[in-house]
Amino acid sequence: MREFTPPRCPNRRCRMHSNPLPRFYIRRGSYRPRCRPEPVPRFKCRSCRRGFSRQTFRSDYRDHRPECNVQLFQLLISGCGLRQCGRIVQLSVRSVQSKFRKVARAMRQLNRNLLRSLPGAGHRTFLLDEIETFEHSSILRLTVPVLIERKSLAVLAVDVGSIRRVPRRGSRRQRWLSRHELNHGRRRDRSRACVRRVLGRLRRLWGQRRGLLQTDEKALYGALLRHTLPEGHMAHETTSSQLPRTVFNPLFPINLTDTMLRDNNGRLRPRTWLVSKKARHLRDQLELYVAYRNWHRQRTNDDLREVTPGVVLGLAERQFEFGELLAWRQDWRERSIHPTSADGRRAIGKVLLRQAS
Ligand SMILES: [Zn+2]
């Protein structure tokens, strides 16, 4: 492994952050943290005089027990609950929760940084579907719209929103909902807003290029598509949800994605104890899953291990290891270090550090 070279000053207000000159830093020896075997090099910026280290660029910066992060990530995308994760990696539920939130934020940023637009000039097919689940109680329903690209099976967008389903009048469930709404206000139905956001994401990723969107026959999709995407660029094809869910069903890729989502995310299973207490935490869980799905997991079991959705889309030159997904902090957008960069020199946005002369 080549020696780490700081690609920029980590201080956002410093000129050397956005426009680093070669040798903007001075080496300041190294320190030996208790949790890592190798020494961590230290530096000082010549411009703002601030000190920093290799650790300042890592996503596990200031973490306790950073060595459990990869295992925790693997457990979380395998349908494991937070308590069970804590038992396996020997952390308290509280520490698991805070690590979960931090990793989810990093994965949201990573997904956003790596998926800024879709390459290719040709025709692409997209599929959209909603998974229904619940928060807190099975009466408080949630919708999870999922958008994928057909060939790569990459998950391009996912969202979570509350929906309101009224149980049979006079039933116990209906009385429960009335009591709940008395205390918390009427439950909002955000299905429309949620699907609109997902289609907005498709517009930003695919722009004016031609494509086809495949969905089931829910009337909302056609109406929102006409509003969100430019006229005549995105064709719409609907398939009845009554058709058998076989490989010959035009919606097979999205049905497969839904099944995988339920299998890998305990929170989405219909009968489980791992119910999301809050929709927000389900969103976090999905960010983790999308990072795993697009950049690490093979597209299908019939593909080679290295063929990930990101590779098929042309957004990644190879599969990213778990350690790489969690390596560098991703909060500087295209200025963040690329996950595959071992020495820190390659940025997401290809803005390479000028070679020191
Ligand atoms: Zn500086």
Coordinates of C-alpha atoms and ligand atoms in Angstrom, one line a residue:
M1 CA 0.0 0.0 0.0
R2 CA 1.3 3.4 -0.9
E3 CA 1.8 6.0 1.8
F4 CA -1.2 8.2 2.6
T5 CA -1.1 11.6 1.0
P6 CA -3.6 14.2 2.3
P7 CA -5.6 15.2 -0.9
R8 CA -6.7 18.6 0.7
C9 CA -6.9 20.4 4.0
P10 CA -9.8 19.0 6.0
N11 CA -10.7 22.5 7.2
R12 CA -13.6 23.6 4.9
R13 CA -12.9 27.3 5.3
C14 CA -9.2 26.9 4.3
R15 CA -8.2 27.7 0.7
M16 CA -6.4 24.4 0.6
H17 CA -9.6 22.6 1.0
S18 CA -11.2 23.4 -2.4
N19 CA -8.0 24.2 -4.2
P20 CA -5.1 22.4 -2.7
L21 CA -1.6 23.2 -3.9
P22 CA 1.0 20.5 -3.9
R23 CA 2.8 20.2 -0.6
F24 CA 0.3 22.4 1.2
Y25 CA 1.1 20.4 4.3
I26 CA 4.0 19.7 6.6
R27 CA 4.5 16.2 8.0
R28 CA 4.3 16.1 11.8
G29 CA 5.3 12.6 12.7
S30 CA 2.7 10.1 13.8
Y31 CA 0.8 8.6 16.7
R32 CA -0.1 5.1 17.8
P33 CA -3.7 4.7 18.7
R34 CA -4.6 1.9 21.1
C35 CA -7.2 0.4 18.7
R36 CA -4.9 0.2 15.6
P37 CA -1.7 -1.7 15.0
E38 CA -0.1 0.7 12.5
P39 CA 0.9 4.3 13.3
V40 CA -1.3 7.2 12.0
P41 CA 0.6 10.0 10.2
R42 CA 0.1 13.5 11.3
F43 CA 0.2 16.7 9.2
K44 CA -0.1 20.5 9.5
C45 CA -1.6 22.8 6.9
R46 CA 0.8 25.6 5.8
S47 CA -2.1 27.9 5.0
C48 CA -4.5 27.7 8.0
R49 CA -1.9 26.2 10.4
R50 CA -4.3 23.5 11.6
G51 CA -3.2 20.1 12.5
F52 CA -4.8 16.9 11.2
S53 CA -4.0 13.2 10.6
R54 CA -4.9 10.4 8.2
Q55 CA -7.7 9.7 10.7
T56 CA -9.4 13.0 10.0
F57 CA -10.2 11.7 6.5
R58 CA -11.6 8.3 7.7
S59 CA -15.3 7.7 8.2
D60 CA -14.5 6.0 11.6
Y61 CA -12.9 9.3 12.8
R62 CA -13.6 9.5 16.6
D63 CA -15.3 6.1 16.7
H64 CA -15.1 3.9 19.7
R65 CA -14.3 0.3 18.8
P66 CA -13.8 1.1 15.0
E67 CA -12.7 -2.5 14.4
C68 CA -16.4 -3.7 14.8
N69 CA -17.8 -1.5 12.1
V70 CA -17.4 -3.9 9.2
Q71 CA -18.9 -6.8 11.1
L72 CA -21.7 -4.6 12.3
F73 CA -22.5 -3.5 8.8
Q74 CA -22.5 -7.1 7.5
L75 CA -24.9 -8.1 10.3
L76 CA -27.2 -5.1 9.7
I77 CA -27.6 -5.9 6.0
S78 CA -28.3 -9.5 6.8
G79 CA -31.6 -9.0 8.6
C80 CA -30.1 -8.9 12.1
G81 CA -31.7 -6.8 14.7
L82 CA -29.8 -4.1 16.7
R83 CA -30.0 -6.1 20.0
Q84 CA -28.7 -9.3 18.3
C85 CA -25.9 -7.3 16.6
G86 CA -24.9 -5.9 20.0
R87 CA -24.7 -9.4 21.5
I88 CA -22.5 -10.7 18.6
V89 CA -20.0 -7.8 18.5
Q90 CA -20.2 -7.2 22.2
L91 CA -21.5 -3.6 22.2
S92 CA -24.4 -2.1 24.2
V93 CA -27.6 -1.5 22.3
R94 CA -27.0 2.2 22.7
S95 CA -23.5 2.0 21.0
V96 CA -25.0 -0.2 18.2
Q97 CA -27.7 2.4 17.6
S98 CA -25.3 5.3 17.4
K99 CA -23.0 3.4 15.1
F100 CA -26.0 2.4 13.0
R101 CA -27.0 6.0 12.6
K102 CA -23.5 7.2 11.8
V103 CA -22.9 4.4 9.2
A104 CA -26.3 5.1 7.7
R105 CA -25.4 8.8 7.2
A106 CA -22.1 7.9 5.6
M107 CA -23.8 5.4 3.3
R108 CA -26.4 8.1 2.3
Q109 CA -23.6 10.4 1.4
L110 CA -21.7 7.7 -0.4
N111 CA -24.7 6.7 -2.5
R112 CA -25.4 10.3 -3.4
N113 CA -21.7 10.9 -4.3
L114 CA -21.3 7.8 -6.5
L115 CA -24.8 8.0 -8.2
R116 CA -24.9 11.6 -9.5
S117 CA -26.1 10.7 -13.0
L118 CA -26.5 7.6 -15.1
P119 CA -24.0 7.0 -18.0
G120 CA -25.1 6.0 -21.5
A121 CA -27.0 7.7 -24.3
G122 CA -29.2 4.7 -25.3
H123 CA -32.5 3.6 -24.1
R124 CA -32.9 2.4 -20.5
T125 CA -35.8 0.6 -18.7
F126 CA -36.7 1.5 -15.1
L127 CA -39.1 -0.3 -12.7
L128 CA -41.0 1.3 -9.9
D129 CA -43.0 -0.4 -7.1
E130 CA -44.1 0.3 -3.5
I131 CA -43.6 -2.1 -0.6
E132 CA -46.1 -1.7 2.2
T133 CA -44.9 -2.1 5.8
F134 CA -45.6 -0.4 9.1
E135 CA -44.0 1.5 12.0
H136 CA -44.7 0.9 15.7
S137 CA -47.9 -1.0 15.2
S138 CA -49.3 -2.9 12.2
I139 CA -52.1 -0.3 12.0
L140 CA -49.7 2.5 11.2
R141 CA -48.9 1.7 7.6
L142 CA -45.9 2.9 5.6
T143 CA -45.1 2.9 1.9
V144 CA -41.6 2.3 0.6
P145 CA -41.4 3.2 -3.1
V146 CA -38.4 1.5 -4.8
L147 CA -37.0 2.5 -8.3
I148 CA -34.5 0.3 -10.1
E149 CA -32.8 0.1 -13.4
R150 CA -33.7 -3.1 -15.3
K151 CA -30.4 -4.3 -16.7
S152 CA -28.2 -3.7 -13.7
L153 CA -30.9 -4.1 -11.0
A154 CA -29.3 -1.1 -9.3
V155 CA -31.5 0.6 -6.7
L156 CA -31.7 4.2 -7.9
A157 CA -34.1 5.6 -5.3
V158 CA -36.0 4.5 -2.3
D159 CA -38.2 6.5 0.1
V160 CA -40.4 6.0 3.1
G161 CA -43.7 7.7 3.8
S162 CA -46.7 7.2 6.1
I163 CA -50.0 6.1 4.6
R164 CA -53.4 5.9 6.2
R165 CA -55.4 2.7 6.0
V166 CA -58.6 2.6 8.0
P167 CA -59.5 -0.8 9.4
R168 CA -63.1 -2.2 9.3
R169 CA -65.5 0.2 11.2
G170 CA -66.2 -0.9 14.7
S171 CA -63.2 -3.3 14.9
R172 CA -60.6 -3.2 17.7
R173 CA -58.0 -2.0 15.2
Q174 CA -60.2 0.9 14.1
R175 CA -60.8 2.0 17.8
W176 CA -57.0 1.8 18.3
L177 CA -56.4 4.0 15.3
S178 CA -59.0 6.6 16.5
R179 CA -57.4 6.7 19.9
H180 CA -54.0 7.1 18.3
E181 CA -55.2 9.9 16.0
L182 CA -56.8 11.7 18.9
N183 CA -53.4 11.9 20.6
H184 CA -51.2 12.4 17.6
G185 CA -53.4 14.0 15.1
R186 CA -54.7 12.5 11.9
R187 CA -52.2 10.3 10.1
R188 CA -51.0 11.8 6.9
D189 CA -51.0 10.0 3.6
R190 CA -47.7 10.8 2.0
S191 CA -47.8 8.1 -0.7
R192 CA -48.2 10.7 -3.5
A193 CA -45.4 13.0 -2.3
C194 CA -43.1 10.0 -1.7
V195 CA -43.5 8.6 -5.2
R196 CA -43.1 12.1 -6.7
R197 CA -39.8 12.4 -4.9
V198 CA -38.6 9.1 -6.4
L199 CA -39.6 10.1 -9.9
G200 CA -37.9 13.5 -9.4
R201 CA -34.7 11.5 -8.6
L202 CA -35.2 9.6 -11.9
R203 CA -35.5 12.9 -13.8
R204 CA -32.3 14.2 -12.2
L205 CA -30.4 11.0 -13.0
W206 CA -31.7 10.4 -16.5
G207 CA -32.6 13.9 -17.7
Q208 CA -34.0 14.2 -21.2
R209 CA -32.8 10.8 -22.5
R210 CA -35.3 8.3 -23.7
G211 CA -36.6 5.4 -21.5
L212 CA -39.4 3.2 -20.4
L213 CA -40.9 3.0 -16.9
Q214 CA -42.7 -0.3 -16.0
T215 CA -45.1 -0.3 -13.0
D216 CA -48.3 -2.1 -11.9
E217 CA -51.6 -0.5 -12.8
K218 CA -51.9 1.9 -9.9
A219 CA -53.3 5.1 -11.4
L220 CA -51.1 7.4 -9.3
Y221 CA -47.9 6.4 -11.3
G222 CA -49.2 7.5 -14.7
A223 CA -50.5 10.8 -13.4
L224 CA -47.2 11.6 -11.5
L225 CA -45.1 10.5 -14.4
R226 CA -46.8 13.0 -16.8
H227 CA -46.2 15.7 -14.2
T228 CA -42.6 14.9 -13.3
L229 CA -40.8 13.8 -16.5
P230 CA -40.5 15.7 -19.8
E231 CA -43.3 14.9 -22.2
G232 CA -42.6 12.0 -24.6
H233 CA -39.2 11.0 -23.2
M234 CA -40.4 8.4 -20.8
A235 CA -42.9 5.8 -22.0
H236 CA -45.0 4.1 -19.4
E237 CA -46.0 0.4 -19.5
T238 CA -48.3 -1.2 -16.9
T239 CA -48.7 -4.8 -15.9
S240 CA -51.6 -6.2 -13.8
S241 CA -50.6 -7.3 -10.4
Q242 CA -52.9 -10.3 -10.9
L243 CA -50.4 -11.9 -13.2
P244 CA -48.4 -14.7 -11.7
R245 CA -45.1 -13.4 -10.2
T246 CA -42.8 -15.6 -12.3
V247 CA -39.6 -14.8 -14.3
F248 CA -41.8 -14.2 -17.3
N249 CA -43.7 -11.4 -15.6
P250 CA -42.5 -8.0 -17.0
L251 CA -42.2 -6.8 -13.4
F252 CA -40.0 -9.7 -12.3
P253 CA -36.8 -7.6 -11.6
I254 CA -38.7 -5.3 -9.2
N255 CA -40.5 -8.2 -7.6
L256 CA -37.1 -9.9 -7.1
T257 CA -35.8 -6.6 -5.5
D258 CA -38.8 -6.4 -3.2
T259 CA -38.1 -10.0 -2.0
M260 CA -34.5 -9.3 -1.5
L261 CA -35.3 -6.1 0.5
R262 CA -37.6 -8.1 2.8
D263 CA -35.1 -10.9 3.2
N264 CA -32.1 -8.7 4.0
N265 CA -33.9 -6.0 6.1
G266 CA -35.5 -7.5 9.1
R267 CA -37.5 -4.4 9.5
L268 CA -39.5 -5.1 6.4
R269 CA -40.6 -8.6 7.2
P270 CA -44.3 -8.9 7.7
R271 CA -44.2 -10.9 11.0
T272 CA -41.2 -10.0 13.1
W273 CA -40.2 -8.4 16.3
L274 CA -37.7 -6.1 14.5
V275 CA -40.3 -3.5 13.7
S276 CA -39.1 0.0 13.0
K277 CA -40.1 2.2 15.9
K278 CA -39.8 5.1 13.5
A279 CA -40.0 5.5 9.8
R280 CA -36.7 7.5 10.0
H281 CA -34.8 4.4 11.1
L282 CA -36.3 2.4 8.3
R283 CA -34.9 5.0 5.9
D284 CA -31.5 4.7 7.6
Q285 CA -31.6 0.9 7.2
L286 CA -32.4 1.2 3.5
E287 CA -29.4 3.5 2.9
L288 CA -27.2 0.8 4.3
Y289 CA -28.9 -1.8 2.1
V290 CA -28.7 0.3 -1.1
A291 CA -24.9 0.8 -0.6
Y292 CA -24.5 -3.0 -0.1
R293 CA -26.8 -3.8 -3.0
N294 CA -25.3 -1.4 -5.6
W295 CA -21.6 -1.5 -4.8
H296 CA -20.9 -4.9 -3.2
R297 CA -23.4 -7.6 -3.8
Q298 CA -23.4 -9.5 -7.1
R299 CA -26.3 -8.6 -9.4
T300 CA -27.9 -12.0 -9.2
N301 CA -26.7 -15.4 -7.8
D302 CA -26.1 -16.5 -11.4
D303 CA -23.6 -13.7 -11.9
L304 CA -19.9 -13.7 -11.0
R305 CA -19.2 -12.3 -7.5
E306 CA -17.6 -9.2 -9.0
V307 CA -20.5 -8.3 -11.2
T308 CA -22.3 -5.7 -9.1
P309 CA -25.1 -3.4 -10.2
G310 CA -22.6 -0.5 -10.0
V311 CA -20.2 -2.2 -12.4
V312 CA -23.0 -3.1 -14.9
L313 CA -24.2 0.6 -14.8
G314 CA -20.7 1.8 -15.5
L315 CA -20.4 3.7 -12.3
A316 CA -17.8 1.5 -10.6
E317 CA -14.8 -0.2 -12.2
R318 CA -15.0 -3.1 -9.8
Q319 CA -16.8 -4.4 -6.7
F320 CA -16.1 -2.4 -3.5
E321 CA -15.1 -4.4 -0.4
F322 CA -17.0 -3.8 2.9
G323 CA -13.9 -2.1 4.3
E324 CA -13.8 0.3 1.3
L325 CA -17.5 1.3 1.7
L326 CA -16.8 2.3 5.2
A327 CA -13.3 3.7 4.6
W328 CA -13.3 7.5 3.8
R329 CA -15.7 10.1 5.0
Q330 CA -18.1 11.1 2.3
D331 CA -19.4 14.5 3.5
W332 CA -17.4 16.6 1.0
R333 CA -19.5 15.5 -2.1
E334 CA -17.3 15.1 -5.2
R335 CA -14.2 16.2 -3.1
S336 CA -14.5 13.2 -0.9
I337 CA -11.9 10.4 -1.3
H338 CA -13.0 7.6 -3.6
P339 CA -13.8 4.3 -1.8
T340 CA -11.2 2.4 -3.8
S341 CA -8.4 4.9 -3.2
A342 CA -5.8 3.3 -0.8
D343 CA -3.5 6.3 -0.5
G344 CA -6.2 9.1 -0.5
R345 CA -5.2 10.6 -3.8
R346 CA -8.3 9.8 -5.9
A347 CA -11.4 11.9 -5.3
I348 CA -15.0 10.9 -6.3
G349 CA -15.1 13.7 -8.8
K350 CA -11.8 12.8 -10.5
V351 CA -10.2 16.0 -9.2
L352 CA -6.8 14.4 -8.7
L353 CA -4.2 16.1 -6.5
R354 CA -1.6 17.8 -8.7
Q355 CA 1.7 15.8 -8.3
A356 CA 4.2 17.5 -6.1
S357 CA 7.1 18.6 -8.3
Ligands
ZN1 ZN -5.8 24.5 5.8

